JSON list of C-alpha atoms in Angstrom, two decimals:
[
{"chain": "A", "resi": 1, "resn": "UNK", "atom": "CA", "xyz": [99.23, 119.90, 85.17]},
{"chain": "A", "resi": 2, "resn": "UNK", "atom": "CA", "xyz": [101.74, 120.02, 87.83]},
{"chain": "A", "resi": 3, "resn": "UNK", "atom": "CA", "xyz": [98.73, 118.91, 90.81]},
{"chain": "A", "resi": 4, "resn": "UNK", "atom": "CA", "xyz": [98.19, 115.28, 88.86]},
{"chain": "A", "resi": 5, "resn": "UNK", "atom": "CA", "xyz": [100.23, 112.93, 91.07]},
{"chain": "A", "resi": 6, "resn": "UNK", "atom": "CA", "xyz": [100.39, 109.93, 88.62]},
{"chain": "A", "resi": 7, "resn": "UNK", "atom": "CA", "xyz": [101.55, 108.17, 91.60]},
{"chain": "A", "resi": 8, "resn": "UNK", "atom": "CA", "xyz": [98.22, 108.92, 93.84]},
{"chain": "A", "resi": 9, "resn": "UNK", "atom": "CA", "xyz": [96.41, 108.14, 90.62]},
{"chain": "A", "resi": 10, "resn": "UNK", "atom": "CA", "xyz": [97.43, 104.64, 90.01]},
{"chain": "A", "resi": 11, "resn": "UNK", "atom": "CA", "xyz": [97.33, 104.12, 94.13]},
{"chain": "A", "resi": 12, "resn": "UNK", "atom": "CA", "xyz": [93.70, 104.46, 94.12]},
{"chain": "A", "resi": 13, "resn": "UNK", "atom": "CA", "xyz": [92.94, 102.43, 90.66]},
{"chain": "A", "resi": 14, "resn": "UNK", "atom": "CA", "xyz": [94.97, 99.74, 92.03]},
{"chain": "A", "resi": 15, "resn": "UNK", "atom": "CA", "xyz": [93.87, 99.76, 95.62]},
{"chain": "A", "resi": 16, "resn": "UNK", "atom": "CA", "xyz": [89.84, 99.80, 93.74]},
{"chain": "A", "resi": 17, "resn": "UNK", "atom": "CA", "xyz": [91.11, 96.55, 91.84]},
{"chain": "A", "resi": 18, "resn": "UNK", "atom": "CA", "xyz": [92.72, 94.80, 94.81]},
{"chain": "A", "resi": 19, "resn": "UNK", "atom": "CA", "xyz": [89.71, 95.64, 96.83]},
{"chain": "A", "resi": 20, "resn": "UNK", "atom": "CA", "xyz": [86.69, 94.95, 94.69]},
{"chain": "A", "resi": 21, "resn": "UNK", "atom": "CA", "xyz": [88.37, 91.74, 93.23]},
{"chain": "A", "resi": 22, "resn": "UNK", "atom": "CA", "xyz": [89.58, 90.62, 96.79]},
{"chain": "A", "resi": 23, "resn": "UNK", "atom": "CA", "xyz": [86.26, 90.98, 98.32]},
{"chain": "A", "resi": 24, "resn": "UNK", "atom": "CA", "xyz": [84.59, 89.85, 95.73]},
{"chain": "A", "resi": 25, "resn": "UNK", "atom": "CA", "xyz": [87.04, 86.73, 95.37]},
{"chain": "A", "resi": 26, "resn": "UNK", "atom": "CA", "xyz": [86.28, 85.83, 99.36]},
{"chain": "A", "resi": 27, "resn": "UNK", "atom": "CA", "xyz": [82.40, 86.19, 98.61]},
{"chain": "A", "resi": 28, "resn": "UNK", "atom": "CA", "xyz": [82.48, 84.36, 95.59]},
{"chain": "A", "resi": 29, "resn": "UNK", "atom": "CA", "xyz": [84.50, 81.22, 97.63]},
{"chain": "A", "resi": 30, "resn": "UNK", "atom": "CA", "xyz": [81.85, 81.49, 100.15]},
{"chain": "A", "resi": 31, "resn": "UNK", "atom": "CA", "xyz": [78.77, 81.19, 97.88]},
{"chain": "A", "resi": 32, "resn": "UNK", "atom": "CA", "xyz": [80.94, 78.47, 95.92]},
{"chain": "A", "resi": 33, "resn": "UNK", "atom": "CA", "xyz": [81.25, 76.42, 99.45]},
{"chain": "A", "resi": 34, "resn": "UNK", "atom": "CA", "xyz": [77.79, 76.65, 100.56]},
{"chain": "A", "resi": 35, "resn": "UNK", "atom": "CA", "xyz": [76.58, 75.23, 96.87]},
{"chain": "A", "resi": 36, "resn": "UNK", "atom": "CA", "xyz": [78.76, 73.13, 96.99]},
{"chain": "A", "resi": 37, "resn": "UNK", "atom": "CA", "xyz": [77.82, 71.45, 100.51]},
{"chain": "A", "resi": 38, "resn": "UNK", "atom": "CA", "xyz": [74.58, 70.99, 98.95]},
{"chain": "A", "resi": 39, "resn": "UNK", "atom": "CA", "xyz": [75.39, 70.06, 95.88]},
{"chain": "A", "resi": 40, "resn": "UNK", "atom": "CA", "xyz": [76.92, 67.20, 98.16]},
{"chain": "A", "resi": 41, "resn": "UNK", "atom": "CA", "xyz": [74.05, 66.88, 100.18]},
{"chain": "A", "resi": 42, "resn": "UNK", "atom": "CA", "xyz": [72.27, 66.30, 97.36]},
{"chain": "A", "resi": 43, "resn": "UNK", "atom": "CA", "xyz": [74.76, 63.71, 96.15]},
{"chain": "A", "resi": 44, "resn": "UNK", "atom": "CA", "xyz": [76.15, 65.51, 93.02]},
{"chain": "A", "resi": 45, "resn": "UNK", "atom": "CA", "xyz": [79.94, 65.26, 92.21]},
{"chain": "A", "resi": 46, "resn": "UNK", "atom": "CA", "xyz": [80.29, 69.32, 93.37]},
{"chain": "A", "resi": 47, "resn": "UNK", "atom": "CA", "xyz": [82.76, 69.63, 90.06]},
{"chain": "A", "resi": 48, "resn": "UNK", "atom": "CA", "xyz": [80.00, 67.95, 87.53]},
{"chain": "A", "resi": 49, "resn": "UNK", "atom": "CA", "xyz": [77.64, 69.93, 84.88]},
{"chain": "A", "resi": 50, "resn": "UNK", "atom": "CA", "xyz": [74.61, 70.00, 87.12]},
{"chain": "A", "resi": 51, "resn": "UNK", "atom": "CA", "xyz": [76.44, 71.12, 90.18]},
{"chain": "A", "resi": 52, "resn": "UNK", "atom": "CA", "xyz": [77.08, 74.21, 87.79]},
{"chain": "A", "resi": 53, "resn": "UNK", "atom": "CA", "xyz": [74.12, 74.44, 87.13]},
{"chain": "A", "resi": 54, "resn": "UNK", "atom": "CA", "xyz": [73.00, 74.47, 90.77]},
{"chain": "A", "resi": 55, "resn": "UNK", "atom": "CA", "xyz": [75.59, 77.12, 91.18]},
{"chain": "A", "resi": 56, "resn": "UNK", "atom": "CA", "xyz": [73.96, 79.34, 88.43]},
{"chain": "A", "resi": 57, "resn": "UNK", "atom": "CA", "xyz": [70.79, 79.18, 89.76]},
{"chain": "A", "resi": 58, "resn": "UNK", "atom": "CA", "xyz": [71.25, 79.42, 93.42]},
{"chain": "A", "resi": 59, "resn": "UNK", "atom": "CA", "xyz": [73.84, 82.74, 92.19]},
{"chain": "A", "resi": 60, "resn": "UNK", "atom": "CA", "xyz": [70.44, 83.74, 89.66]},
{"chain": "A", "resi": 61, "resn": "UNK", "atom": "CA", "xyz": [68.10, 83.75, 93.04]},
{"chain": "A", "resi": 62, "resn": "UNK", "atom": "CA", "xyz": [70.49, 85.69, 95.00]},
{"chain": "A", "resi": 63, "resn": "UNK", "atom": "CA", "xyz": [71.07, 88.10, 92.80]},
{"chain": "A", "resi": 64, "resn": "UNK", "atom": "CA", "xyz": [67.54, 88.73, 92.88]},
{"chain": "A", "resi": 65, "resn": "UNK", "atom": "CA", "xyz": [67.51, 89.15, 96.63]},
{"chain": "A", "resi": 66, "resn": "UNK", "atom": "CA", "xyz": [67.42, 92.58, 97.87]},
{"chain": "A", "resi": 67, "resn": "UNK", "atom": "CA", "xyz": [70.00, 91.91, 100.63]},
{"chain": "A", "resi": 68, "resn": "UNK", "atom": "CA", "xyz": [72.72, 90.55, 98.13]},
{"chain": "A", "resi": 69, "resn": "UNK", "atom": "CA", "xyz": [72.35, 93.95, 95.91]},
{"chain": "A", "resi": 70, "resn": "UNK", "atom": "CA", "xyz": [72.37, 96.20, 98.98]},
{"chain": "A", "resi": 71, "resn": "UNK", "atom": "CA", "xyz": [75.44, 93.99, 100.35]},
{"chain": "A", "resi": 72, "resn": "UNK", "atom": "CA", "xyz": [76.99, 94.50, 96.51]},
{"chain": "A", "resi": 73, "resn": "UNK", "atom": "CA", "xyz": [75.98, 98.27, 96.96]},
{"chain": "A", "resi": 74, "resn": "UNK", "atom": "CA", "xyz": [77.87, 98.92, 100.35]},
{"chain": "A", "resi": 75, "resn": "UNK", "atom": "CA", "xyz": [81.33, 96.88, 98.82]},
{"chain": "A", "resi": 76, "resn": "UNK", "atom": "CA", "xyz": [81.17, 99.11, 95.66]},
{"chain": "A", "resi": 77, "resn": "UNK", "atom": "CA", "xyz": [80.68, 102.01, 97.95]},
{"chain": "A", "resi": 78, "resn": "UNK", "atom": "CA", "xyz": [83.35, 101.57, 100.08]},
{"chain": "A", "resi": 79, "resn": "UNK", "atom": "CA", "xyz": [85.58, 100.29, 97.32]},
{"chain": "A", "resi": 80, "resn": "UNK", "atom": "CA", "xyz": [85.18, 103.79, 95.67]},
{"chain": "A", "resi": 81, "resn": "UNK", "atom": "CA", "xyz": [85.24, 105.47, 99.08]},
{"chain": "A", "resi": 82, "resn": "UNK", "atom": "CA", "xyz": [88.65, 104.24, 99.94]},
{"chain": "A", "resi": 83, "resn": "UNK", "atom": "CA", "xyz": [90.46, 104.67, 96.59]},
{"chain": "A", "resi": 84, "resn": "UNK", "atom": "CA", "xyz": [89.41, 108.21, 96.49]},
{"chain": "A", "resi": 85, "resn": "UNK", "atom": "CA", "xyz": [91.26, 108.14, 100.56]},
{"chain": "A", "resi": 86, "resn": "UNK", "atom": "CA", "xyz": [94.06, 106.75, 99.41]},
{"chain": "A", "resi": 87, "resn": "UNK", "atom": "CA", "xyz": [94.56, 109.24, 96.01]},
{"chain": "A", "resi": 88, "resn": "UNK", "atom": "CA", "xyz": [93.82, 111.85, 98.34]},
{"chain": "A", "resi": 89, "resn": "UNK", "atom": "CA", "xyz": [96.00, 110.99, 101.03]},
{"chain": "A", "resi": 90, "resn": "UNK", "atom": "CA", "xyz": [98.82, 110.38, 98.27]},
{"chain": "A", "resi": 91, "resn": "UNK", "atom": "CA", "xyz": [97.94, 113.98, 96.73]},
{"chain": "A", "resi": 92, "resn": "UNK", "atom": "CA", "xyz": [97.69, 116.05, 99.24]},
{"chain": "A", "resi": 93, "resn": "UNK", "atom": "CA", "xyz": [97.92, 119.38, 96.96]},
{"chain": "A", "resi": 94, "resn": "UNK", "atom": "CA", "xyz": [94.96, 118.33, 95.22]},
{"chain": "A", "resi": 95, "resn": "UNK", "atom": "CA", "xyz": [92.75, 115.71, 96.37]},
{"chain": "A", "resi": 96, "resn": "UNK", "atom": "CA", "xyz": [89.98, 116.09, 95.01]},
{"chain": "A", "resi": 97, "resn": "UNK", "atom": "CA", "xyz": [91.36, 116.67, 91.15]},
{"chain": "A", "resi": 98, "resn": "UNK", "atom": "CA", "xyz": [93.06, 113.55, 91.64]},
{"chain": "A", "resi": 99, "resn": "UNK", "atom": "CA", "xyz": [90.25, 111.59, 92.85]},
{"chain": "A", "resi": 100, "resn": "UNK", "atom": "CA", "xyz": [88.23, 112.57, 90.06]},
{"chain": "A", "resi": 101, "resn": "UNK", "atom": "CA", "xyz": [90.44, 111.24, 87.56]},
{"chain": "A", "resi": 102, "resn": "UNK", "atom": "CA", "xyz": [90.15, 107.86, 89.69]},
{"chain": "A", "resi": 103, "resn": "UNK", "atom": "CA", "xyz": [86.36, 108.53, 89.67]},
{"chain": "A", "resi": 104, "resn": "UNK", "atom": "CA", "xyz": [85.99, 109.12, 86.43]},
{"chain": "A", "resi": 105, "resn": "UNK", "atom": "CA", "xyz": [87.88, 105.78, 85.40]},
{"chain": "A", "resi": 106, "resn": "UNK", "atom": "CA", "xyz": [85.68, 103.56, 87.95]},
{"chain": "A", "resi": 107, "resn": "UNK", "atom": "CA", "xyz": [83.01, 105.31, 86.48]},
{"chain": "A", "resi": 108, "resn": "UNK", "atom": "CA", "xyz": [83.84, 104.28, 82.63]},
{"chain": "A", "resi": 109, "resn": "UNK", "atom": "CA", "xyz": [84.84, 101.01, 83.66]},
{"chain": "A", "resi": 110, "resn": "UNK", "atom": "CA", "xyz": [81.16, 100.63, 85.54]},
{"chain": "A", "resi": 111, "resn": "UNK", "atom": "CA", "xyz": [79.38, 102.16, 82.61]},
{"chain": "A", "resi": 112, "resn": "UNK", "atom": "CA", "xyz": [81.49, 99.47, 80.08]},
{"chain": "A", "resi": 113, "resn": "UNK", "atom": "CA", "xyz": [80.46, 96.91, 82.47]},
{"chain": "A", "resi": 114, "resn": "UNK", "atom": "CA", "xyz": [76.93, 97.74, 82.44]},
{"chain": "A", "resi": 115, "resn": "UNK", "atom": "CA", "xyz": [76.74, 97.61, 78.87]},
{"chain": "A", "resi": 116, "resn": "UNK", "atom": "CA", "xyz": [78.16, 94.04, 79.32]},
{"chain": "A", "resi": 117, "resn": "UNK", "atom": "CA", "xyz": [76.05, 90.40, 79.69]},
{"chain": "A", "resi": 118, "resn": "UNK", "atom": "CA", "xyz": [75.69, 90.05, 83.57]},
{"chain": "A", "resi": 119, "resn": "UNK", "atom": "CA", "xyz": [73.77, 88.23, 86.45]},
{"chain": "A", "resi": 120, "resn": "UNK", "atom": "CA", "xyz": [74.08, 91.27, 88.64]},
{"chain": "A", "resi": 121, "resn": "UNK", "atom": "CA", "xyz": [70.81, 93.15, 88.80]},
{"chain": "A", "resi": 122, "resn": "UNK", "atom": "CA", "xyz": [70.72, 96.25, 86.24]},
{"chain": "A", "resi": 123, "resn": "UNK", "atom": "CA", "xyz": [69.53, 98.27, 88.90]},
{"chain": "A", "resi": 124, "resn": "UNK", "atom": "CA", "xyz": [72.88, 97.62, 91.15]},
{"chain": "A", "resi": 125, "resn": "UNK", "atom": "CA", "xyz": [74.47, 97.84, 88.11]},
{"chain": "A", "resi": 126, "resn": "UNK", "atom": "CA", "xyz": [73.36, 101.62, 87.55]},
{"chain": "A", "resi": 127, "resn": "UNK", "atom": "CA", "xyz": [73.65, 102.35, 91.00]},
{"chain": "A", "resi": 128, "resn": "UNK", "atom": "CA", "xyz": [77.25, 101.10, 91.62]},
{"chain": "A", "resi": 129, "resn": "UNK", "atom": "CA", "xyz": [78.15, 102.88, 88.40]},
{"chain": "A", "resi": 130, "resn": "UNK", "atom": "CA", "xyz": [76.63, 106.47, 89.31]},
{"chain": "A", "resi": 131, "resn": "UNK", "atom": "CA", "xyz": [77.95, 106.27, 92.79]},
{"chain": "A", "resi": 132, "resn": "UNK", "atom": "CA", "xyz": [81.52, 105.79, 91.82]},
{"chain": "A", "resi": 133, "resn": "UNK", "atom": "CA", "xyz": [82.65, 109.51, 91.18]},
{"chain": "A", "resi": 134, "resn": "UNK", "atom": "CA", "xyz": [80.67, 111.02, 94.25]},
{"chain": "A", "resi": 135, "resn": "UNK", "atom": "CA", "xyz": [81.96, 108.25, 96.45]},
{"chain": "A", "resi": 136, "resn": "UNK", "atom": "CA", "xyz": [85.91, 108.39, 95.46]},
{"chain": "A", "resi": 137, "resn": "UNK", "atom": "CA", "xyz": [85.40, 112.26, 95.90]},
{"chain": "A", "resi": 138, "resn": "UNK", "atom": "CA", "xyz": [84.29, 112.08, 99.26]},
{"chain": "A", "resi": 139, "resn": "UNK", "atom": "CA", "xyz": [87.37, 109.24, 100.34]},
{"chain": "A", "resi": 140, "resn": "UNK", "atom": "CA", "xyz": [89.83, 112.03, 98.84]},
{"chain": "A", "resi": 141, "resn": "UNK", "atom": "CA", "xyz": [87.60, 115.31, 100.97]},
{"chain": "A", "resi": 142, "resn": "UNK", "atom": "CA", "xyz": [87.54, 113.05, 103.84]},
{"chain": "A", "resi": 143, "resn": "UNK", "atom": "CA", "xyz": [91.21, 112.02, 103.81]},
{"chain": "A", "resi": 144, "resn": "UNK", "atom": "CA", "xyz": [92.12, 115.22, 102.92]},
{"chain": "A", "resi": 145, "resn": "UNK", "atom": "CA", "xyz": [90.43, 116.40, 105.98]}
]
């Protein structure tokens, strides 16, 4: 298929990781300060077993917390929406054919992730995962534009 731009392709996988693990890298520091801080507060060493502990919980509670999953909700969202942009913007012949191959692979990765032990709400989970394809395949229409 002479449309599929493997170059457009791996743009928007890699521009999905680099976002989604950058974002969630900076959020993840953040949460890991603030327990931390009161880990200290509390007088714990913040690298000791119950400061993990503290960590687990206080990330168990927040999870729960429907502002964290509609937070988690936007970032996969707009993760999705810009790598389908940027495929699209790198394919310009076909957009949207190439941001539904990166769709579909944020979509299997979601759905092997779900399947996975996690923290994260199933719910978000589910969400994040049946969002994926629409939202990369409005990025690409948009960009296309």
């Amino acid at each position: 298929m002479e449309q599929l731009s493997f170059l457009a392709i791996c743009a928007g996988i890699v521009s999905a990781v680099a976002i989604g693990g950058g974002a969630g890298a900076i959020l993840g520091l953040g949460f890991a300060v603030d327990v931390s801080r009161e880990a200290e507060r509390q007088g714990m060493d913040p690298m000791d077993e119950e400061a993990n502990r503290l960590f687990d919980e206080a990330f168990e509670a927040a999870s729960q917390e429907r502002g964290f999953v509609l937070q988690m909700l936007v970032l996969s969202l707009a993760t999705s929406l810009i790598s389908g942009g940027v495929t699209g913007w790198l394919a310009p012949a076909a957009p949207l054919l190439n941001a539904a191959v990166v769709g579909t692979v944020g979509t299997a990765v979601g759905l092997l992730s779900a399947r996975a032990p996690s923290r994260m709400p199933r719910g978000l989970l589910v969400a994040g995962t049946l969002s994926t394809l629409p939202a990369t395949l409005l990025g690409a229409w948009l960009a296309a534009g």
